[in-house]
Amino acid sequence: GDKILEDFPGNVAASLAAHANLPDLVEGVAYDARNPNRMTLNLRAGGRNGERIELFVNSRRAEALGDDIFLNSESVRQMTLGGPTLQNP
């Protein structure tokens, strides 16, 4: 059958921009599907919440409850990096 593949980096970047209400917040995403446990998001300069976000997936779990029902969970650690700003000295 057909496979459905998630656009993980695109989804995370779009979600972050939507939650911050800043469509141009994410300038770039570095993600290698061969190592799906790490992703880097480069943020626009001058923001109050850092210049880069590093995401690390610490654990994953999947469980089939039936033929067409499954659960999936991930535990993610975030590091926000950047120089001090007036809002965050």
Coordinates of C-alpha atoms in Angstrom, one line a residue, residues 38-75:
R38 CA 18.3 15.8 16.4
M39 CA 17.1 18.9 14.6
T40 CA 18.3 22.5 14.5
L41 CA 16.0 25.5 13.8
N42 CA 17.7 28.8 13.0
L43 CA 15.6 31.7 14.0
R44 CA 15.4 35.2 12.6
A45 CA 18.0 37.6 14.1
G46 CA 16.9 40.1 16.8
G47 CA 14.2 37.9 18.3
R48 CA 13.7 37.8 22.1
N49 CA 13.8 34.1 22.3
G50 CA 17.2 33.1 21.1
E51 CA 18.8 32.6 17.7
R52 CA 18.8 28.8 17.5
I53 CA 16.8 25.9 18.9
E54 CA 18.3 22.4 19.2
L55 CA 15.7 19.6 19.6
F56 CA 16.8 16.2 20.8
V57 CA 14.4 13.2 20.8
N58 CA 15.3 11.2 23.9
S59 CA 12.8 8.3 23.5
R60 CA 10.0 7.0 21.3
R61 CA 7.3 4.5 21.8
A62 CA 4.6 3.1 19.5
E63 CA 1.8 0.6 20.3
A64 CA -0.8 -1.0 18.1
L65 CA -4.2 -1.1 19.7
G66 CA -5.9 -2.7 16.7
D67 CA -5.6 -3.1 12.9
D68 CA -6.1 0.6 12.3
I69 CA -5.5 2.2 15.7
F70 CA -2.1 3.0 17.1
L71 CA -0.4 5.3 19.7
N72 CA 2.8 7.1 19.2
S73 CA 4.8 9.2 21.7
E74 CA 8.1 11.0 21.8
S75 CA 10.0 12.6 24.6

